[in-house]
XYZ file of C-alpha atoms in Angstrom:
412
model
C 4.024 -17.668 24.364
C 2.504 -16.490 21.082
C 0.069 -19.402 21.042
C -1.275 -18.340 24.448
C -1.794 -14.713 23.538
C -5.387 -13.445 23.332
C -6.430 -12.638 19.770
C -8.859 -10.187 18.245
C -9.086 -7.332 20.688
C -12.184 -5.809 19.144
C -15.449 -4.655 20.603
C -18.078 -7.405 20.356
C -20.804 -5.428 22.091
C -23.883 -4.304 20.202
C -24.330 -1.351 22.553
C -23.068 2.129 21.746
C -19.729 2.809 23.423
C -19.682 5.788 25.788
C -17.342 8.360 24.335
C -14.299 9.488 26.326
C -13.418 12.190 23.817
C -12.064 15.453 25.183
C -14.094 18.565 24.497
C -11.777 19.888 21.773
C -12.526 16.837 19.645
C -16.265 16.850 20.296
C -16.434 20.510 19.326
C -14.579 19.918 16.058
C -16.571 16.794 15.153
C -19.861 18.563 15.746
C -18.594 21.500 13.693
C -17.958 19.397 10.566
C -21.006 17.143 10.993
C -23.251 19.293 8.751
C -20.909 18.540 5.831
C -21.338 14.804 6.378
C -25.105 15.115 6.710
C -25.387 17.218 3.549
C -23.521 14.628 1.482
C -25.819 11.918 2.810
C -28.985 13.878 2.043
C -27.920 15.016 -1.414
C -27.065 11.523 -2.665
C -29.504 9.236 -0.849
C -29.155 5.550 -1.722
C -26.206 6.327 -3.984
C -24.078 7.189 -0.947
C -21.704 5.063 1.108
C -19.492 6.599 3.775
C -16.595 5.204 5.776
C -13.919 6.586 8.077
C -10.365 6.163 6.846
C -6.884 6.640 8.293
C -3.430 5.182 7.812
C 0.049 5.003 9.316
C -0.859 5.277 12.991
C 2.692 4.110 13.826
C 2.759 3.029 17.428
C 6.145 3.718 19.007
C 8.083 1.460 21.386
C 5.042 -0.068 23.035
C 3.209 3.213 23.556
C 0.552 4.767 21.353
C 1.595 8.320 20.426
C -0.571 10.744 22.337
C -1.753 12.355 19.102
C -3.457 9.070 18.094
C -4.844 8.156 21.504
C -8.399 9.083 20.527
C -8.537 7.592 17.024
C -10.875 4.783 18.065
C -13.069 7.167 20.056
C -13.234 9.607 17.139
C -14.380 6.768 14.924
C -16.972 5.617 17.431
C -18.394 9.132 17.860
C -18.756 9.767 14.129
C -20.067 6.293 13.303
C -22.793 6.576 15.931
C -23.677 10.142 14.980
C -23.930 9.523 11.224
C -24.622 5.769 10.921
C -21.291 5.170 9.186
C -20.702 1.405 8.796
C -16.893 1.034 8.578
C -13.652 2.286 10.076
C -10.811 1.533 7.620
C -7.057 1.541 8.353
C -4.622 1.383 5.416
C -1.852 -0.320 7.362
C 1.159 0.562 9.518
C -0.804 0.430 12.732
C 2.478 -0.469 14.415
C 6.092 0.541 14.597
C 7.429 3.971 13.897
C 10.588 3.111 15.810
C 12.921 0.309 14.710
C 12.300 -2.721 16.888
C 15.382 -4.732 17.736
C 13.529 -7.658 19.308
C 10.218 -9.395 18.716
C 9.002 -8.690 22.267
C 8.766 -5.003 21.367
C 6.179 -5.804 18.704
C 3.898 -7.456 21.227
C 4.402 -4.698 23.801
C 3.306 -2.242 21.131
C 0.380 -4.430 20.089
C -0.847 -4.630 23.700
C -0.951 -0.836 23.854
C -2.541 -0.252 20.462
C -5.293 -2.861 20.806
C -7.265 -0.881 23.444
C -6.852 2.286 21.369
C -8.846 0.736 18.496
C -11.216 -1.274 20.698
C -14.117 1.235 20.482
C -14.536 0.036 16.891
C -16.656 -3.114 16.745
C -15.292 -6.163 14.945
C -17.827 -6.035 12.136
C -17.010 -2.348 11.550
C -13.230 -2.721 11.411
C -11.394 -3.063 8.079
C -7.591 -3.058 8.028
C -4.741 -4.121 5.783
C -1.154 -4.978 6.562
C 1.490 -2.272 6.231
C 5.199 -2.782 5.740
C 5.871 -2.035 9.429
C 3.225 -4.456 10.730
C 4.897 -7.628 11.961
C 8.450 -6.767 10.870
C 11.350 -6.372 13.270
C 15.119 -6.858 13.556
C 18.371 -5.333 14.824
C 20.664 -3.544 12.361
C 22.715 -6.050 10.368
C 24.222 -6.593 6.924
C 21.879 -8.367 4.493
C 22.850 -9.233 0.917
C 25.740 -6.779 1.129
C 23.611 -3.890 2.433
C 24.817 -2.686 5.825
C 22.813 -1.424 8.797
C 19.485 -2.902 7.696
C 16.439 -3.072 9.971
C 13.265 -5.151 9.614
C 14.873 -8.290 8.265
C 12.655 -10.627 10.327
C 8.920 -11.279 10.295
C 6.616 -12.702 12.988
C 4.870 -14.804 10.297
C 1.433 -14.701 8.724
C -0.208 -16.890 11.402
C 0.872 -14.629 14.264
C 0.000 -11.523 12.249
C -3.397 -12.995 11.390
C -4.113 -13.513 15.091
C -2.980 -9.976 15.911
C -4.683 -7.988 13.159
C -6.915 -10.067 10.942
C -8.779 -12.526 13.158
C -11.077 -9.869 14.629
C -12.057 -9.064 11.037
C -13.450 -12.572 10.574
C -15.969 -12.073 13.398
C -18.740 -10.778 11.161
C -20.772 -13.970 10.656
C -18.884 -15.059 7.554
C -19.580 -12.024 5.369
C -15.921 -11.538 4.420
C -14.132 -13.747 1.904
C -10.451 -14.309 2.705
C -7.556 -15.432 0.550
C -5.487 -18.445 1.495
C -3.110 -16.949 4.076
C -5.680 -14.610 5.636
C -3.735 -11.463 4.749
C -6.256 -10.230 2.152
C -10.028 -10.398 1.724
C -13.092 -8.705 0.313
C -16.404 -7.728 1.850
C -19.644 -6.702 0.132
C -21.760 -4.002 1.724
C -24.635 -2.055 0.205
C -23.518 -1.346 -3.391
C -19.777 -1.474 -2.647
C -17.201 -4.264 -2.633
C -14.133 -3.488 -0.541
C -10.983 -5.398 -1.491
C -8.500 -5.295 1.401
C -5.166 -6.209 -0.203
C -1.665 -7.012 1.053
C 1.064 -5.096 -0.805
C 3.754 -6.510 1.513
C 3.707 -10.237 0.929
C 6.625 -12.247 2.283
C 6.749 -15.099 -0.216
C 6.512 -18.523 1.358
C 8.084 -17.049 4.536
C 11.240 -19.112 4.060
C 14.471 -17.810 5.579
C 18.119 -17.687 4.625
C 20.774 -19.529 6.640
C 21.254 -16.468 8.865
C 17.515 -16.375 9.662
C 16.644 -13.355 7.530
C 13.656 -13.444 5.181
C 14.243 -14.695 1.636
C 11.584 -12.277 0.444
C 10.986 -9.340 2.738
C 7.721 -7.412 2.736
C 9.278 -4.346 4.349
C 11.811 -3.753 1.571
C 10.083 -5.259 -1.479
C 6.477 -4.375 -2.245
C 4.435 -6.913 -4.198
C 1.019 -8.554 -4.350
C 2.263 -11.922 -5.625
C 0.866 -14.334 -8.171
C -1.511 -16.068 -5.758
C -3.183 -12.848 -4.589
C -3.347 -11.424 -8.123
C -5.066 -14.553 -9.439
C -7.484 -14.452 -6.486
C -8.414 -10.863 -7.367
C -8.981 -11.819 -11.012
C -11.133 -14.807 -10.028
C -13.258 -12.979 -7.463
C -13.859 -9.914 -9.643
C -16.067 -12.165 -11.770
C -18.523 -12.349 -8.847
C -19.064 -8.570 -8.635
C -22.773 -7.854 -9.046
C -24.514 -5.506 -11.448
C -24.387 -1.862 -10.258
C -21.783 -2.790 -7.627
C -18.755 -0.493 -7.289
C -15.296 -1.787 -6.357
C -12.818 -0.116 -4.007
C -9.296 -1.490 -3.553
C -7.771 -0.670 -0.179
C -4.052 -1.278 0.404
C -1.080 0.173 2.209
C 1.224 1.185 -0.646
C 0.389 3.113 -3.826
C -0.030 0.715 -6.729
C 2.651 2.433 -8.816
C 5.230 1.590 -6.137
C 4.321 -2.121 -6.114
C 6.665 -4.360 -8.122
C 3.860 -6.255 -9.872
C 1.467 -3.302 -9.965
C 1.519 -3.239 -13.771
C 0.002 -6.728 -13.858
C -2.718 -5.619 -11.436
C -3.448 -2.628 -13.661
C -3.710 -4.953 -16.685
C -6.301 -6.996 -14.797
C -8.300 -3.833 -14.120
C -8.108 -2.785 -17.776
C -9.440 -6.195 -18.832
C -12.259 -5.894 -16.320
C -13.252 -2.428 -17.542
C -13.125 -3.466 -21.219
C -14.910 -6.791 -20.491
C -12.197 -8.842 -22.177
C -10.224 -11.982 -21.326
C -6.599 -13.021 -21.482
C -3.406 -13.848 -19.606
C -1.165 -11.167 -18.180
C 2.435 -11.871 -17.245
C 5.252 -10.035 -15.565
C 8.622 -10.509 -13.897
C 9.733 -8.957 -10.631
C 13.492 -8.380 -10.819
C 16.186 -6.585 -8.898
C 14.600 -7.005 -5.480
C 16.508 -5.874 -2.426
C 16.423 -9.269 -0.756
C 16.691 -11.727 -3.614
C 13.687 -13.251 -5.354
C 11.172 -15.852 -4.251
C 10.119 -17.756 -7.423
C 6.383 -17.496 -6.754
C 6.704 -13.709 -6.709
C 9.331 -13.325 -9.453
C 7.264 -14.832 -12.264
C 3.705 -13.529 -12.544
C 1.051 -15.109 -14.756
C -2.636 -14.324 -14.240
C -5.521 -15.529 -16.402
C -8.916 -13.826 -16.359
C -12.167 -13.866 -18.287
C -14.287 -10.759 -17.798
C -16.514 -11.092 -20.867
C -19.545 -11.454 -18.599
C -18.315 -9.243 -15.762
C -20.525 -6.689 -14.035
C -20.013 -3.645 -11.860
C -17.461 -0.828 -12.034
C -14.137 0.248 -10.528
C -13.959 3.308 -8.256
C -10.323 3.507 -7.215
C -7.297 2.427 -5.186
C -6.950 3.863 -1.651
C -3.601 3.765 0.172
C -1.353 5.236 2.840
C 2.405 4.581 3.165
C 3.707 7.798 1.601
C 2.520 9.990 4.527
C 0.972 12.497 2.106
C -2.473 13.488 0.889
C -2.647 12.864 -2.837
C -5.112 12.006 -5.615
C -3.302 10.634 -8.675
C -5.437 10.301 -11.808
C -2.596 10.111 -14.343
C -0.728 6.928 -13.404
C -3.513 4.578 -14.554
C -6.354 5.329 -16.947
C -8.983 3.250 -15.138
C -7.781 3.385 -11.543
C -7.382 6.678 -9.666
C -5.133 6.409 -6.592
C -6.238 8.229 -3.452
C -3.611 8.560 -0.699
C -4.054 9.795 2.859
C -1.421 11.350 5.079
C -0.170 9.773 8.291
C -2.380 9.696 11.372
C 0.796 9.494 13.456
C 4.073 11.359 13.067
C 6.611 11.962 10.272
C 4.237 14.148 8.251
C 5.546 14.666 4.700
C 2.911 16.858 3.049
C 4.459 20.031 1.644
C 1.906 22.161 3.456
C 3.273 20.848 6.744
C 6.959 21.020 5.875
C 6.611 24.584 4.569
C 4.687 25.664 7.666
C 1.319 26.351 6.014
C -0.332 23.883 8.392
C 0.806 22.472 11.718
C -0.140 19.624 13.991
C -0.542 20.338 17.654
C -1.102 17.726 20.314
C -4.171 18.147 22.482
C -5.974 20.087 19.755
C -8.138 18.837 16.879
C -5.125 19.105 14.566
C -3.182 16.357 16.333
C -4.102 13.647 13.811
C -5.701 13.182 10.379
C -8.730 11.035 9.475
C -11.068 11.283 6.492
C -14.773 10.654 6.197
C -14.927 9.227 2.675
C -18.200 9.623 0.795
C -18.537 7.514 -2.353
C -21.192 8.121 -4.999
C -21.508 7.122 -8.655
C -19.978 10.429 -9.712
C -17.649 11.588 -6.947
C -15.283 10.573 -4.181
C -15.351 13.089 -1.323
C -12.690 13.059 1.421
C -13.845 15.250 4.305
C -10.977 15.839 6.722
C -11.236 15.281 10.432
C -8.223 16.875 12.067
C -5.401 18.594 10.220
C -5.540 18.975 6.443
C -7.973 19.829 3.660
C -11.194 18.468 2.189
C -10.731 16.855 -1.246
C -13.064 15.852 -4.070
C -12.544 13.694 -7.176
C -14.891 13.855 -10.179
C -14.830 10.265 -11.440
C -15.928 11.197 -14.962
C -13.603 14.138 -15.657
C -10.832 13.138 -13.187
C -10.848 16.699 -11.884
C -9.451 17.014 -8.356
C -10.669 19.826 -6.099
C -8.955 20.792 -2.834
C -10.834 23.112 -0.490
C -8.077 25.178 1.072
C -10.635 27.030 3.173
C -11.554 23.832 5.020
C -8.387 23.612 7.141
C -9.048 23.811 10.863
C -7.125 26.369 12.883
C -6.876 25.453 16.572
C -7.578 28.106 19.191
C -4.744 30.477 19.976
C -4.443 28.845 23.392
C -5.209 25.116 23.213
C -6.751 23.371 26.178
C -3.370 21.952 27.106
C 0.180 22.934 26.033
C 0.729 22.148 22.366
C 3.538 20.099 20.871
C 4.415 20.111 17.174
C 4.036 16.842 15.237
C 5.421 17.991 11.911
C 8.654 16.090 12.481
C 9.228 12.646 14.006
C-alpha cells in the first residue's frame, strides 16, 4: 500500500496561487508588511528573508483549524514580498499519540493539501521527533506505557516529506538516507539537519526500534562527518544557517557538532570524538561512538546560527555556545509553552490572526530579525554583541469581537 501512495504533494505550478485567506489574516498581513519592506530596503543585497514555523502538529488525521491557513499565509507573503523560502522546523505531524500506522497516513493526507500552496522549490523542512513515529502504549526496556516505539522507516518518510524537496532541478545536496541536505541560495547556505536519527533502523525481537528518534535525540556519526566535509565547500562571503527540529544543547552528540563549528570558525583541523551513553532505548554502535575529522584551514564563509522548534517556546540563546546562537520558535499548533501564554499575557484565539505563530526571518551580516506573524513578539539578535531585543509593543491584539467565535489555544 505504501509503495502505491502518491509522493510529494507540493505545488509544481509557476503561476501565483489565488489566496483563500480570510479577511482577518489579509488585514493583519497587510498591517505588518511595511516592517518587512523596510528591512528589505535598509539592507539591500545584504538581506535574505524566509518564512519560518515549527510544530504544526496535525491531530488524528485532521489539521487543527488554527493551522488551516499556514500554507496560504506563506503564499500571500511570499508573493507580496518576493520571499524565496517557507521553512518548517519539523513536527508537521502528530500531536496525538497514534496507536496504528494507518493514522499517520490519514494525517498526512490531510496535512499535504494544507501546505500545497507552497511550491516545491520554495519548501524547506526537516524531520521532527513526531514525524513518522507511532505505536500503542507498551513496556520497552523496563519503561511502562511508552508511545512512539515504531517508525515508518526513512524510505517511507522520504517519500512523504522529503521527495518534494528534491524537485528543484538538483540544487539541493542530500546526505545518504535523504533525511538531511543543504541548499545554497543568494549568499546563504541552509543546512537542513535531522536531530532524530533512528540508527540503522534495526528492531528488537518485539519489533520496537533499537535506536528510537522520538526518545533519543542525535545527529549520528555519518551526518556529522557529512556536515564537516560539506562545510569545506562554503564560498567566500557565504553565511551558514543550520535548521533543525531540536535545540542543539538537547542533542546527545551536540557537543561534537559544536566542536566542528569551533574548528570552522578558527580555521583549524583535527578529529573530534564523543560517546553517547545512557540512551532510553539502548545504543546503536554507529551512534554511540562519534569520531569526526575535519580540515578547515582553507575554509571560507561564516556561521550565523542554529534555528529550531521542538520546545514550543520563543527563545534566543547566545550563552550555550560561543560561536553558534540558537534561535527557537514557538509552536504553530497547540500546546503553547511560552510563559507569556501560560501567565495570560498573550492568548491564542481561533479565527483571529492570533491563532498561529509564524516568523518572517530577515538575515543580514549584522542582525537576525524575527518579525512575528500571528501571536507573539518581534525579536532581534545583534550578531556582534549577542544582544537580544524583544519588542513587547509588537504583539497583535485581536478585535474585541472576532469574525467568528473564538476558542483558546493556550492548552492542548
